[in-house]
């Protein structure tokens, strides 16, 4: 088949570049002159460039949020998106790990998230003399209800409201871009198919047709 | 095969043609010339890329396969987008002048920006070449639609584009594959537009809804053209032009080759080749050619011309007119989005479709009756797409609205828990987006030049932009916003956010953001007011040609790519003809 030949050629040309190219060796030498000996060769995942893979590996190795902070995020994200009869909770979908990574990827989130968590613990201490992770679920809701509704929250909680809004947004994005969240929405795409138009019953529901 | 032995300091071989840049223009030139038997060397500043090679494939990946869920922290349009490079590239700066703005998007890869582009393939109409004759502003092209029509026709058939023949005077018919049926929100937009007297037609995208040869497959409707297609079912220069050009055996492709200067013969003033830096080794090389074609993008081509200085060309090659860099212009752009409550709790089905809009609105207004001289077209978005980073963001601005709950009772905005989860489900697929893309009036005082103080990491002097929108473009953006709001209201939707007003130039995007910059070395019959003639051949250097959007005199209310391709094909055929006649 012609197409198979085509694909074979592609493999050859890209392989050829890596193996045969004297310049590739020269490029490596150039990179090694930075003084730092190269660590074990980085595996570049499909779809990533070398620079991107290096940046990802660096971010993965970085530790920013500590265990207590991550525990607090887990509790908070499950208050925002709990399990229900249709799907699992935020933490079950991996939201904690997502937030752990994204604050390193977008450093401008570091202080709002860390500071917000401190605000939450200090508020919890003020009300219940314990950290947010140590109080009862009902006590947690007592605090959350004061910061979850931007339009009716008291002014004194405005910083907490901002933090909770950020956590709601991060949790929703993390959840609905996970396998569990995508299945919850029922998204049916990202797979080879044939588009034949809007289903007839849907057209009827909205009083539309393809004949107009 | 990429011929690696070519990276030697003094190349003995003299190619028939040396081309700089492998995007739409360079790819088309390489394809046309190698098919005709010419020995061609194609320089590309970026890395190799093939959308069917697993090393590069992002198509059909899920958001959770990216640790950042696809957001654009490292790659401008997100982890899955097929454009390496972006607005800012490490070690390759550019600057701006006089407090003006211009953002410059560059893709560093074989195929350039055609790997991720929107595939919107609109040929120019008769008016688009003759704007000065119509409104007295800017300049006419030295060629007209009749000169270009045969080449548009050829590329329609060769590259594949879907659409419909509507008999519109300034949006001419072509050779179209069947268009996909509109999605639900697109039918709603069409209905609303009909009531408002705004036309809506099937879009025209270079996506193969039917297979056209056995080297390329047909679209399988994943909506991800921006990631590059492993079936080659959409047009990108890398897969559709460069690859077949390689198969001729006449093409030497040099990736990692950042062009520094066009070399010239001091005695004859003719171009003799191109010097370049290998971006990996920083070694200097040159490659010789009987003809040189620049297709590096409007900005990079101007930079190359201006940087190619010699005693014969003190202001840069092909620049005796002083016009190189001037008249740079990008499409105007403004957008708005809305929620359509009628679409709440909609039935979920696979609505991906092709990687772009299924319907669009070409310019329908009469500028003689309006307070701005040029038109725009509207692109529509929406539907039940694959969630990615940003999904669900800002729900506190929605779920406190009247009638946004299932039981009709107003609730407090924001919140948490089971009812919040219901809100995300309920609103999924109820967004629509509107984007206007319009024609600016090119101005001599919008220009790019060489920054006298700054070089990039290769030691090549960088480009400095000076660009400002005029009232023409700002008033056009206002018209876009008014139109979007009319359509949203007619659909029974709620526009999101505050309507952009005069304080933000009505949401008019900063210059460069639409990535349609053209016109830095415009064509014309007068060598004192233009850089190239009507065959894109430099007035000053007869073996130097331009094959990207730099020769555009104006850019129409269309997108530039289809005209870049048609023009490059026309220029390449001219070169073949002139070679046969021994004129070159």
PDB file of N, CA and C in Angstrom, chain A residues 3 6 10 14 17 23 27 30 47-48 52 55-56 79-80 82 84 87-88 101 105-106 141 145 148-150 165 168-169 172-174 176-177 179 184-187 189-190 193 195 198 201 203 206 210, chain B residues 50 53 55 60 62 64 67-69 71 73-75 79 181-182 184 187 220-221 224 230 232 243 278 280-281 342 347-348 350 352 387 390-391 393-394 396 412-417 421 424-425 428:
ATOM      1  N   UNK A   3       0.267   4.099   1.195  1.00  0.00           N
ATOM      2  CA  UNK A   3       0.304   4.837   2.452  1.00  0.00           C
ATOM      3  C   UNK A   3       1.342   4.242   3.404  1.00  0.00           C
ATOM      4  N   UNK A   6       4.682   5.315   2.551  1.00  0.00           N
ATOM      5  CA  UNK A   6       4.814   6.690   2.961  1.00  0.00           C
ATOM      6  C   UNK A   6       5.277   6.766   4.403  1.00  0.00           C
ATOM      7  N   UNK A  10       8.764   8.122   6.282  1.00  0.00           N
ATOM      8  CA  UNK A  10       8.792   9.110   7.356  1.00  0.00           C
ATOM      9  C   UNK A  10       9.714   8.625   8.457  1.00  0.00           C
ATOM     10  N   UNK A  14      13.202  10.569   9.743  1.00  0.00           N
ATOM     11  CA  UNK A  14      13.406  11.118  11.087  1.00  0.00           C
ATOM     12  C   UNK A  14      14.515  10.351  11.820  1.00  0.00           C
ATOM     13  N   UNK A  17      17.932  11.450  10.677  1.00  0.00           N
ATOM     14  CA  UNK A  17      18.408  12.696  11.249  1.00  0.00           C
ATOM     15  C   UNK A  17      19.127  12.442  12.567  1.00  0.00           C
ATOM     16  N   UNK A  23      25.907  16.533  12.462  1.00  0.00           N
ATOM     17  CA  UNK A  23      25.546  17.751  13.163  1.00  0.00           C
ATOM     18  C   UNK A  23      24.854  17.481  14.487  1.00  0.00           C
ATOM     19  N   UNK A  27      25.699  19.127  17.931  1.00  0.00           N
ATOM     20  CA  UNK A  27      24.709  19.808  18.757  1.00  0.00           C
ATOM     21  C   UNK A  27      24.820  19.356  20.203  1.00  0.00           C
ATOM     22  N   UNK A  30      27.775  20.882  21.867  1.00  0.00           N
ATOM     23  CA  UNK A  30      27.497  22.273  22.182  1.00  0.00           C
ATOM     24  C   UNK A  30      26.738  22.366  23.501  1.00  0.00           C
ATOM     25  N   UNK A  47       4.824  13.806  20.999  1.00  0.00           N
ATOM     26  CA  UNK A  47       4.069  15.053  20.966  1.00  0.00           C
ATOM     27  C   UNK A  47       4.719  16.200  21.716  1.00  0.00           C
ATOM     28  N   UNK A  48       5.856  15.966  22.352  1.00  0.00           N
ATOM     29  CA  UNK A  48       6.547  17.047  23.060  1.00  0.00           C
ATOM     30  C   UNK A  48       7.867  17.350  22.356  1.00  0.00           C
ATOM     31  N   UNK A  52      10.404  21.288  25.790  1.00  0.00           N
ATOM     32  CA  UNK A  52       9.201  21.118  26.611  1.00  0.00           C
ATOM     33  C   UNK A  52       9.356  19.948  27.581  1.00  0.00           C
ATOM     34  N   UNK A  55      11.483  20.960  30.436  1.00  0.00           N
ATOM     35  CA  UNK A  55      10.772  21.829  31.388  1.00  0.00           C
ATOM     36  C   UNK A  55       9.791  21.006  32.228  1.00  0.00           C
ATOM     37  N   UNK A  56       9.076  20.095  31.576  1.00  0.00           N
ATOM     38  CA  UNK A  56       8.133  19.241  32.311  1.00  0.00           C
ATOM     39  C   UNK A  56       8.857  18.432  33.380  1.00  0.00           C
ATOM     40  N   UNK A  79     -15.243  19.014  48.817  1.00  0.00           N
ATOM     41  CA  UNK A  79     -16.424  19.802  49.204  1.00  0.00           C
ATOM     42  C   UNK A  79     -17.004  20.464  47.958  1.00  0.00           C
ATOM     43  N   UNK A  80     -16.113  20.935  47.082  1.00  0.00           N
ATOM     44  CA  UNK A  80     -16.559  21.628  45.859  1.00  0.00           C
ATOM     45  C   UNK A  80     -17.202  20.624  44.891  1.00  0.00           C
ATOM     46  N   UNK A  82     -18.144  16.844  45.163  1.00  0.00           N
ATOM     47  CA  UNK A  82     -18.229  15.559  45.869  1.00  0.00           C
ATOM     48  C   UNK A  82     -18.671  14.452  44.906  1.00  0.00           C
ATOM     49  N   UNK A  84     -21.279  11.857  43.562  1.00  0.00           N
ATOM     50  CA  UNK A  84     -22.746  11.751  43.621  1.00  0.00           C
ATOM     51  C   UNK A  84     -23.147  10.499  42.855  1.00  0.00           C
ATOM     52  N   UNK A  87     -21.151  10.275  39.347  1.00  0.00           N
ATOM     53  CA  UNK A  87     -19.696  10.148  39.194  1.00  0.00           C
ATOM     54  C   UNK A  87     -18.962  10.355  40.508  1.00  0.00           C
ATOM     55  N   UNK A  88     -17.651  10.156  40.448  1.00  0.00           N
ATOM     56  CA  UNK A  88     -16.808  10.237  41.643  1.00  0.00           C
ATOM     57  C   UNK A  88     -16.515  11.678  42.049  1.00  0.00           C
ATOM     58  N   UNK A 101       0.639  20.277  40.488  1.00  0.00           N
ATOM     59  CA  UNK A 101       1.472  20.568  39.318  1.00  0.00           C
ATOM     60  C   UNK A 101       1.237  21.982  38.781  1.00  0.00           C
ATOM     61  N   UNK A 105       3.612  25.105  37.371  1.00  0.00           N
ATOM     62  CA  UNK A 105       3.613  25.461  35.951  1.00  0.00           C
ATOM     63  C   UNK A 105       3.251  26.935  35.756  1.00  0.00           C
ATOM     64  N   UNK A 106       2.344  27.424  36.599  1.00  0.00           N
ATOM     65  CA  UNK A 106       1.930  28.835  36.546  1.00  0.00           C
ATOM     66  C   UNK A 106       2.301  29.461  37.884  1.00  0.00           C
ATOM     67  N   UNK A 141     -17.968  23.251  56.778  1.00  0.00           N
ATOM     68  CA  UNK A 141     -19.040  23.909  56.025  1.00  0.00           C
ATOM     69  C   UNK A 141     -19.371  25.261  56.644  1.00  0.00           C
ATOM     70  N   UNK A 145     -19.354  28.142  53.933  1.00  0.00           N
ATOM     71  CA  UNK A 145     -20.559  28.913  53.615  1.00  0.00           C
ATOM     72  C   UNK A 145     -20.330  30.422  53.660  1.00  0.00           C
ATOM     73  N   UNK A 148     -18.176  30.935  49.976  1.00  0.00           N
ATOM     74  CA  UNK A 148     -18.521  30.256  48.718  1.00  0.00           C
ATOM     75  C   UNK A 148     -19.467  31.065  47.833  1.00  0.00           C
ATOM     76  N   UNK A 149     -19.998  32.167  48.324  1.00  0.00           N
ATOM     77  CA  UNK A 149     -21.008  32.909  47.560  1.00  0.00           C
ATOM     78  C   UNK A 149     -20.593  34.358  47.394  1.00  0.00           C
ATOM     79  N   UNK A 150     -19.856  34.670  46.358  1.00  0.00           N
ATOM     80  CA  UNK A 150     -19.235  35.999  46.205  1.00  0.00           C
ATOM     81  C   UNK A 150     -20.218  37.162  46.352  1.00  0.00           C
ATOM     82  N   UNK A 165     -13.022  31.011  45.241  1.00  0.00           N
ATOM     83  CA  UNK A 165     -13.361  31.087  43.812  1.00  0.00           C
ATOM     84  C   UNK A 165     -12.239  30.469  42.972  1.00  0.00           C
ATOM     85  N   UNK A 168     -12.458  26.776  43.405  1.00  0.00           N
ATOM     86  CA  UNK A 168     -13.595  26.224  42.657  1.00  0.00           C
ATOM     87  C   UNK A 168     -13.220  26.068  41.179  1.00  0.00           C
ATOM     88  N   UNK A 169     -12.588  27.115  40.652  1.00  0.00           N
ATOM     89  CA  UNK A 169     -12.212  27.074  39.242  1.00  0.00           C
ATOM     90  C   UNK A 169     -11.154  26.010  38.948  1.00  0.00           C
ATOM     91  N   UNK A 172     -12.819  22.556  39.256  1.00  0.00           N
ATOM     92  CA  UNK A 172     -13.699  22.229  38.122  1.00  0.00           C
ATOM     93  C   UNK A 172     -12.873  21.879  36.890  1.00  0.00           C
ATOM     94  N   UNK A 173     -11.853  22.702  36.616  1.00  0.00           N
ATOM     95  CA  UNK A 173     -11.023  22.425  35.440  1.00  0.00           C
ATOM     96  C   UNK A 173     -10.306  21.085  35.589  1.00  0.00           C
ATOM     97  N   UNK A 174      -9.776  20.820  36.775  1.00  0.00           N
ATOM     98  CA  UNK A 174      -9.079  19.551  37.003  1.00  0.00           C
ATOM     99  C   UNK A 174     -10.028  18.369  36.886  1.00  0.00           C
ATOM    100  N   UNK A 176     -13.151  18.155  35.334  1.00  0.00           N
ATOM    101  CA  UNK A 176     -13.792  17.912  34.030  1.00  0.00           C
ATOM    102  C   UNK A 176     -12.803  17.636  32.902  1.00  0.00           C
ATOM    103  N   UNK A 177     -11.513  17.778  33.171  1.00  0.00           N
ATOM    104  CA  UNK A 177     -10.526  17.356  32.175  1.00  0.00           C
ATOM    105  C   UNK A 177      -9.935  15.994  32.539  1.00  0.00           C
ATOM    106  N   UNK A 179     -10.573  11.764  33.288  1.00  0.00           N
ATOM    107  CA  UNK A 179     -11.422  10.717  32.700  1.00  0.00           C
ATOM    108  C   UNK A 179     -12.811  10.700  33.349  1.00  0.00           C
ATOM    109  N   UNK A 184     -18.506  12.057  33.118  1.00  0.00           N
ATOM    110  CA  UNK A 184     -19.636  12.693  33.808  1.00  0.00           C
ATOM    111  C   UNK A 184     -20.407  13.591  32.837  1.00  0.00           C
ATOM    112  N   UNK A 185     -19.678  14.390  32.056  1.00  0.00           N
ATOM    113  CA  UNK A 185     -20.343  15.272  31.079  1.00  0.00           C
ATOM    114  C   UNK A 185     -20.974  14.470  29.950  1.00  0.00           C
ATOM    115  N   UNK A 186     -20.403  13.296  29.705  1.00  0.00           N
ATOM    116  CA  UNK A 186     -20.909  12.470  28.611  1.00  0.00           C
ATOM    117  C   UNK A 186     -20.302  12.828  27.267  1.00  0.00           C
ATOM    118  N   UNK A 187     -19.188  13.582  27.276  1.00  0.00           N
ATOM    119  CA  UNK A 187     -18.542  13.948  26.009  1.00  0.00           C
ATOM    120  C   UNK A 187     -18.264  12.689  25.187  1.00  0.00           C
ATOM    121  N   UNK A 189     -16.851  12.592  21.931  1.00  0.00           N
ATOM    122  CA  UNK A 189     -15.962  12.736  20.773  1.00  0.00           C
ATOM    123  C   UNK A 189     -14.549  12.229  21.000  1.00  0.00           C
ATOM    124  N   UNK A 190     -13.608  12.870  20.298  1.00  0.00           N
ATOM    125  CA  UNK A 190     -12.189  12.500  20.323  1.00  0.00           C
ATOM    126  C   UNK A 190     -11.974  11.081  19.826  1.00  0.00           C
ATOM    127  N   UNK A 193     -14.933   9.088  13.563  1.00  0.00           N
ATOM    128  CA  UNK A 193     -16.366   8.881  13.341  1.00  0.00           C
ATOM    129  C   UNK A 193     -16.770   9.593  12.079  1.00  0.00           C
ATOM    130  N   UNK A 195     -19.417  12.554  10.827  1.00  0.00           N
ATOM    131  CA  UNK A 195     -20.395  13.573  11.231  1.00  0.00           C
ATOM    132  C   UNK A 195     -21.532  13.584  10.216  1.00  0.00           C
ATOM    133  N   UNK A 198     -26.880  17.027  13.013  1.00  0.00           N
ATOM    134  CA  UNK A 198     -27.588  16.961  14.291  1.00  0.00           C
ATOM    135  C   UNK A 198     -28.619  15.835  14.227  1.00  0.00           C
ATOM    136  N   UNK A 201     -34.044  13.758  16.290  1.00  0.00           N
ATOM    137  CA  UNK A 201     -34.868  14.097  17.460  1.00  0.00           C
ATOM    138  C   UNK A 201     -34.444  15.426  18.074  1.00  0.00           C
ATOM    139  N   UNK A 203     -33.078  17.973  16.336  1.00  0.00           N
ATOM    140  CA  UNK A 203     -33.587  19.011  15.424  1.00  0.00           C
ATOM    141  C   UNK A 203     -35.044  19.310  15.752  1.00  0.00           C
ATOM    142  N   UNK A 206     -35.706  21.375  18.911  1.00  0.00           N
ATOM    143  CA  UNK A 206     -35.433  22.816  18.810  1.00  0.00           C
ATOM    144  C   UNK A 206     -36.168  23.473  17.638  1.00  0.00           C
ATOM    145  N   UNK A 210     -32.735  21.006   8.377  1.00  0.00           N
ATOM    146  CA  UNK A 210     -31.696  21.268   7.374  1.00  0.00           C
ATOM    147  C   UNK A 210     -32.277  21.743   6.050  1.00  0.00           C
TER     148      UNK A 210
ATOM    149  N   UNK B  50       6.365  16.060  11.140  1.00  0.00           N
ATOM    150  CA  UNK B  50       5.459  15.311  10.289  1.00  0.00           C
ATOM    151  C   UNK B  50       4.292  14.859  11.168  1.00  0.00           C
ATOM    152  N   UNK B  53       4.060  11.173  12.188  1.00  0.00           N
ATOM    153  CA  UNK B  53       5.149  10.518  12.907  1.00  0.00           C
ATOM    154  C   UNK B  53       4.822  10.526  14.404  1.00  0.00           C
ATOM    155  N   UNK B  55       6.407  10.578  16.925  1.00  0.00           N
ATOM    156  CA  UNK B  55       7.193  11.524  17.717  1.00  0.00           C
ATOM    157  C   UNK B  55       6.469  12.860  17.900  1.00  0.00           C
ATOM    158  N   UNK B  60      -5.928  13.081  18.968  1.00  0.00           N
ATOM    159  CA  UNK B  60      -6.682  12.097  19.756  1.00  0.00           C
ATOM    160  C   UNK B  60      -6.129  11.875  21.168  1.00  0.00           C
ATOM    161  N   UNK B  62      -6.023  12.845  25.121  1.00  0.00           N
ATOM    162  CA  UNK B  62      -7.020  13.373  26.062  1.00  0.00           C
ATOM    163  C   UNK B  62      -6.399  14.478  26.912  1.00  0.00           C
ATOM    164  N   UNK B  64      -6.136  14.862  29.989  1.00  0.00           N
ATOM    165  CA  UNK B  64      -5.359  14.386  31.147  1.00  0.00           C
ATOM    166  C   UNK B  64      -4.044  13.750  30.736  1.00  0.00           C
ATOM    167  N   UNK B  67       0.009  17.143  31.793  1.00  0.00           N
ATOM    168  CA  UNK B  67      -0.075  17.454  33.228  1.00  0.00           C
ATOM    169  C   UNK B  67      -0.743  18.802  33.485  1.00  0.00           C
ATOM    170  N   UNK B  68      -0.718  19.691  32.481  1.00  0.00           N
ATOM    171  CA  UNK B  68      -1.338  21.004  32.637  1.00  0.00           C
ATOM    172  C   UNK B  68      -2.677  21.054  31.907  1.00  0.00           C
ATOM    173  N   UNK B  69      -3.175  19.889  31.564  1.00  0.00           N
ATOM    174  CA  UNK B  69      -4.482  19.747  30.890  1.00  0.00           C
ATOM    175  C   UNK B  69      -4.567  20.626  29.635  1.00  0.00           C
ATOM    176  N   UNK B  71      -3.103  23.432  28.783  1.00  0.00           N
ATOM    177  CA  UNK B  71      -3.027  24.904  28.755  1.00  0.00           C
ATOM    178  C   UNK B  71      -1.713  25.381  28.118  1.00  0.00           C
ATOM    179  N   UNK B  73       1.004  27.091  28.744  1.00  0.00           N
ATOM    180  CA  UNK B  73       2.152  27.623  29.486  1.00  0.00           C
ATOM    181  C   UNK B  73       3.460  27.477  28.724  1.00  0.00           C
ATOM    182  N   UNK B  74       3.666  26.328  28.107  1.00  0.00           N
ATOM    183  CA  UNK B  74       4.919  26.162  27.370  1.00  0.00           C
ATOM    184  C   UNK B  74       4.731  26.339  25.869  1.00  0.00           C
ATOM    185  N   UNK B  75       3.549  25.995  25.366  1.00  0.00           N
ATOM    186  CA  UNK B  75       3.299  26.137  23.935  1.00  0.00           C
ATOM    187  C   UNK B  75       2.128  27.107  23.802  1.00  0.00           C
ATOM    188  N   UNK B  79      -0.614  22.559  24.912  1.00  0.00           N
ATOM    189  CA  UNK B  79       0.267  21.400  24.764  1.00  0.00           C
ATOM    190  C   UNK B  79      -0.003  20.575  23.508  1.00  0.00           C
ATOM    191  N   UNK B 181     -22.449  19.211   7.518  1.00  0.00           N
ATOM    192  CA  UNK B 181     -23.690  19.882   7.927  1.00  0.00           C
ATOM    193  C   UNK B 181     -23.439  20.746   9.156  1.00  0.00           C
ATOM    194  N   UNK B 182     -24.181  21.832   9.293  1.00  0.00           N
ATOM    195  CA  UNK B 182     -24.014  22.684  10.478  1.00  0.00           C
ATOM    196  C   UNK B 182     -24.308  21.933  11.771  1.00  0.00           C
ATOM    197  N   UNK B 184     -25.660  22.145  15.880  1.00  0.00           N
ATOM    198  CA  UNK B 184     -26.905  22.722  16.411  1.00  0.00           C
ATOM    199  C   UNK B 184     -26.801  24.235  16.608  1.00  0.00           C
ATOM    200  N   UNK B 187     -26.915  26.085  13.379  1.00  0.00           N
ATOM    201  CA  UNK B 187     -28.263  26.230  12.814  1.00  0.00           C
ATOM    202  C   UNK B 187     -29.008  27.370  13.507  1.00  0.00           C
ATOM    203  N   UNK B 220     -11.774  12.296   9.580  1.00  0.00           N
ATOM    204  CA  UNK B 220     -12.555  11.418  10.459  1.00  0.00           C
ATOM    205  C   UNK B 220     -13.174  12.199  11.622  1.00  0.00           C
ATOM    206  N   UNK B 221     -13.315  13.494  11.462  1.00  0.00           N
ATOM    207  CA  UNK B 221     -14.151  14.331  12.318  1.00  0.00           C
ATOM    208  C   UNK B 221     -13.779  14.269  13.799  1.00  0.00           C
ATOM    209  N   UNK B 224      -9.791  18.370  15.405  1.00  0.00           N
ATOM    210  CA  UNK B 224      -8.460  18.714  15.935  1.00  0.00           C
ATOM    211  C   UNK B 224      -7.441  19.098  14.857  1.00  0.00           C
ATOM    212  N   UNK B 230      -2.839  13.123  11.380  1.00  0.00           N
ATOM    213  CA  UNK B 230      -2.029  11.944  11.062  1.00  0.00           C
ATOM    214  C   UNK B 230      -2.513  11.258   9.791  1.00  0.00           C
ATOM    215  N   UNK B 232      -3.292  13.119   7.171  1.00  0.00           N
ATOM    216  CA  UNK B 232      -3.058  14.164   6.152  1.00  0.00           C
ATOM    217  C   UNK B 232      -4.375  14.621   5.519  1.00  0.00           C
ATOM    218  N   UNK B 243       6.487  17.072   1.744  1.00  0.00           N
ATOM    219  CA  UNK B 243       6.666  15.617   1.657  1.00  0.00           C
ATOM    220  C   UNK B 243       6.680  15.104   0.212  1.00  0.00           C
ATOM    221  N   UNK B 278      23.393  27.349  11.671  1.00  0.00           N
ATOM    222  CA  UNK B 278      22.753  26.124  12.159  1.00  0.00           C
ATOM    223  C   UNK B 278      22.334  26.377  13.598  1.00  0.00           C
ATOM    224  N   UNK B 280      21.426  24.605  15.995  1.00  0.00           N
ATOM    225  CA  UNK B 280      21.909  23.698  17.030  1.00  0.00           C
ATOM    226  C   UNK B 280      23.380  23.906  17.337  1.00  0.00           C
ATOM    227  N   UNK B 281      24.187  24.076  16.304  1.00  0.00           N
ATOM    228  CA  UNK B 281      25.643  24.154  16.505  1.00  0.00           C
ATOM    229  C   UNK B 281      26.157  25.586  16.477  1.00  0.00           C
ATOM    230  N   UNK B 342     -31.409  28.268  25.986  1.00  0.00           N
ATOM    231  CA  UNK B 342     -32.164  27.218  25.282  1.00  0.00           C
ATOM    232  C   UNK B 342     -31.361  25.918  25.180  1.00  0.00           C
ATOM    233  N   UNK B 347     -29.216  17.335  24.949  1.00  0.00           N
ATOM    234  CA  UNK B 347     -28.865  15.937  24.737  1.00  0.00           C
ATOM    235  C   UNK B 347     -27.411  15.860  24.257  1.00  0.00           C
ATOM    236  N   UNK B 348     -26.653  14.943  24.838  1.00  0.00           N
ATOM    237  CA  UNK B 348     -25.229  14.844  24.487  1.00  0.00           C
ATOM    238  C   UNK B 348     -25.031  13.818  23.379  1.00  0.00           C
ATOM    239  N   UNK B 350     -21.961  13.059  19.871  1.00  0.00           N
ATOM    240  CA  UNK B 350     -20.663  13.462  19.338  1.00  0.00           C
ATOM    241  C   UNK B 350     -20.844  14.590  18.319  1.00  0.00           C
ATOM    242  N   UNK B 352     -18.208  16.749  17.485  1.00  0.00           N
ATOM    243  CA  UNK B 352     -16.894  17.288  17.135  1.00  0.00           C
ATOM    244  C   UNK B 352     -16.871  17.924  15.736  1.00  0.00           C
ATOM    245  N   UNK B 387     -13.484  18.959  26.826  1.00  0.00           N
ATOM    246  CA  UNK B 387     -13.044  19.902  27.859  1.00  0.00           C
ATOM    247  C   UNK B 387     -11.517  20.032  27.874  1.00  0.00           C
ATOM    248  N   UNK B 390      -9.370  25.412  31.724  1.00  0.00           N
ATOM    249  CA  UNK B 390     -10.259  26.575  31.661  1.00  0.00           C
ATOM    250  C   UNK B 390     -11.723  26.172  31.734  1.00  0.00           C
ATOM    251  N   UNK B 391     -11.999  24.879  31.532  1.00  0.00           N
ATOM    252  CA  UNK B 391     -13.384  24.418  31.572  1.00  0.00           C
ATOM    253  C   UNK B 391     -13.980  24.717  32.944  1.00  0.00           C
ATOM    254  N   UNK B 393     -14.431  27.442  34.375  1.00  0.00           N
ATOM    255  CA  UNK B 393     -13.892  28.654  34.989  1.00  0.00           C
ATOM    256  C   UNK B 393     -14.955  29.764  34.975  1.00  0.00           C
ATOM    257  N   UNK B 394     -15.123  30.429  36.099  1.00  0.00           N
ATOM    258  CA  UNK B 394     -16.026  31.589  36.124  1.00  0.00           C
ATOM    259  C   UNK B 394     -17.497  31.258  36.261  1.00  0.00           C
ATOM    260  N   UNK B 396     -19.218  31.247  38.749  1.00  0.00           N
ATOM    261  CA  UNK B 396     -19.864  32.145  39.707  1.00  0.00           C
ATOM    262  C   UNK B 396     -20.486  33.355  39.002  1.00  0.00           C
ATOM    263  N   UNK B 412     -27.928  31.465  44.967  1.00  0.00           N
ATOM    264  CA  UNK B 412     -26.766  32.330  45.165  1.00  0.00           C
ATOM    265  C   UNK B 412     -25.637  31.892  44.223  1.00  0.00           C
ATOM    266  N   UNK B 413     -25.000  32.880  43.579  1.00  0.00           N
ATOM    267  CA  UNK B 413     -23.916  32.582  42.636  1.00  0.00           C
ATOM    268  C   UNK B 413     -22.745  31.915  43.353  1.00  0.00           C
ATOM    269  N   UNK B 414     -22.048  31.053  42.606  1.00  0.00           N
ATOM    270  CA  UNK B 414     -20.890  30.365  43.185  1.00  0.00           C
ATOM    271  C   UNK B 414     -21.314  29.042  43.779  1.00  0.00           C
ATOM    272  N   UNK B 415     -21.022  28.857  45.062  1.00  0.00           N
ATOM    273  CA  UNK B 415     -21.461  27.651  45.751  1.00  0.00           C
ATOM    274  C   UNK B 415     -20.501  26.490  45.609  1.00  0.00           C
ATOM    275  N   UNK B 416     -21.010  25.328  45.986  1.00  0.00           N
ATOM    276  CA  UNK B 416     -20.193  24.111  45.999  1.00  0.00           C
ATOM    277  C   UNK B 416     -21.117  22.914  46.084  1.00  0.00           C
ATOM    278  N   UNK B 417     -20.551  21.740  45.925  1.00  0.00           N
ATOM    279  CA  UNK B 417     -21.289  20.507  46.191  1.00  0.00           C
ATOM    280  C   UNK B 417     -22.144  20.009  45.036  1.00  0.00           C
ATOM    281  N   UNK B 421     -22.242  20.826  40.881  1.00  0.00           N
ATOM    282  CA  UNK B 421     -21.917  19.806  39.889  1.00  0.00           C
ATOM    283  C   UNK B 421     -23.017  19.727  38.825  1.00  0.00           C
ATOM    284  N   UNK B 424     -22.564  22.581  36.230  1.00  0.00           N
ATOM    285  CA  UNK B 424     -21.565  22.350  35.164  1.00  0.00           C
ATOM    286  C   UNK B 424     -22.163  21.468  34.073  1.00  0.00           C
ATOM    287  N   UNK B 425     -22.876  20.427  34.488  1.00  0.00           N
ATOM    288  CA  UNK B 425     -23.498  19.526  33.505  1.00  0.00           C
ATOM    289  C   UNK B 425     -24.527  20.275  32.670  1.00  0.00           C
ATOM    290  N   UNK B 428     -23.028  22.695  30.043  1.00  0.00           N
ATOM    291  CA  UNK B 428     -22.102  22.130  29.041  1.00  0.00           C
ATOM    292  C   UNK B 428     -22.717  22.215  27.632  1.00  0.00           C
TER     293      UNK B 428
END
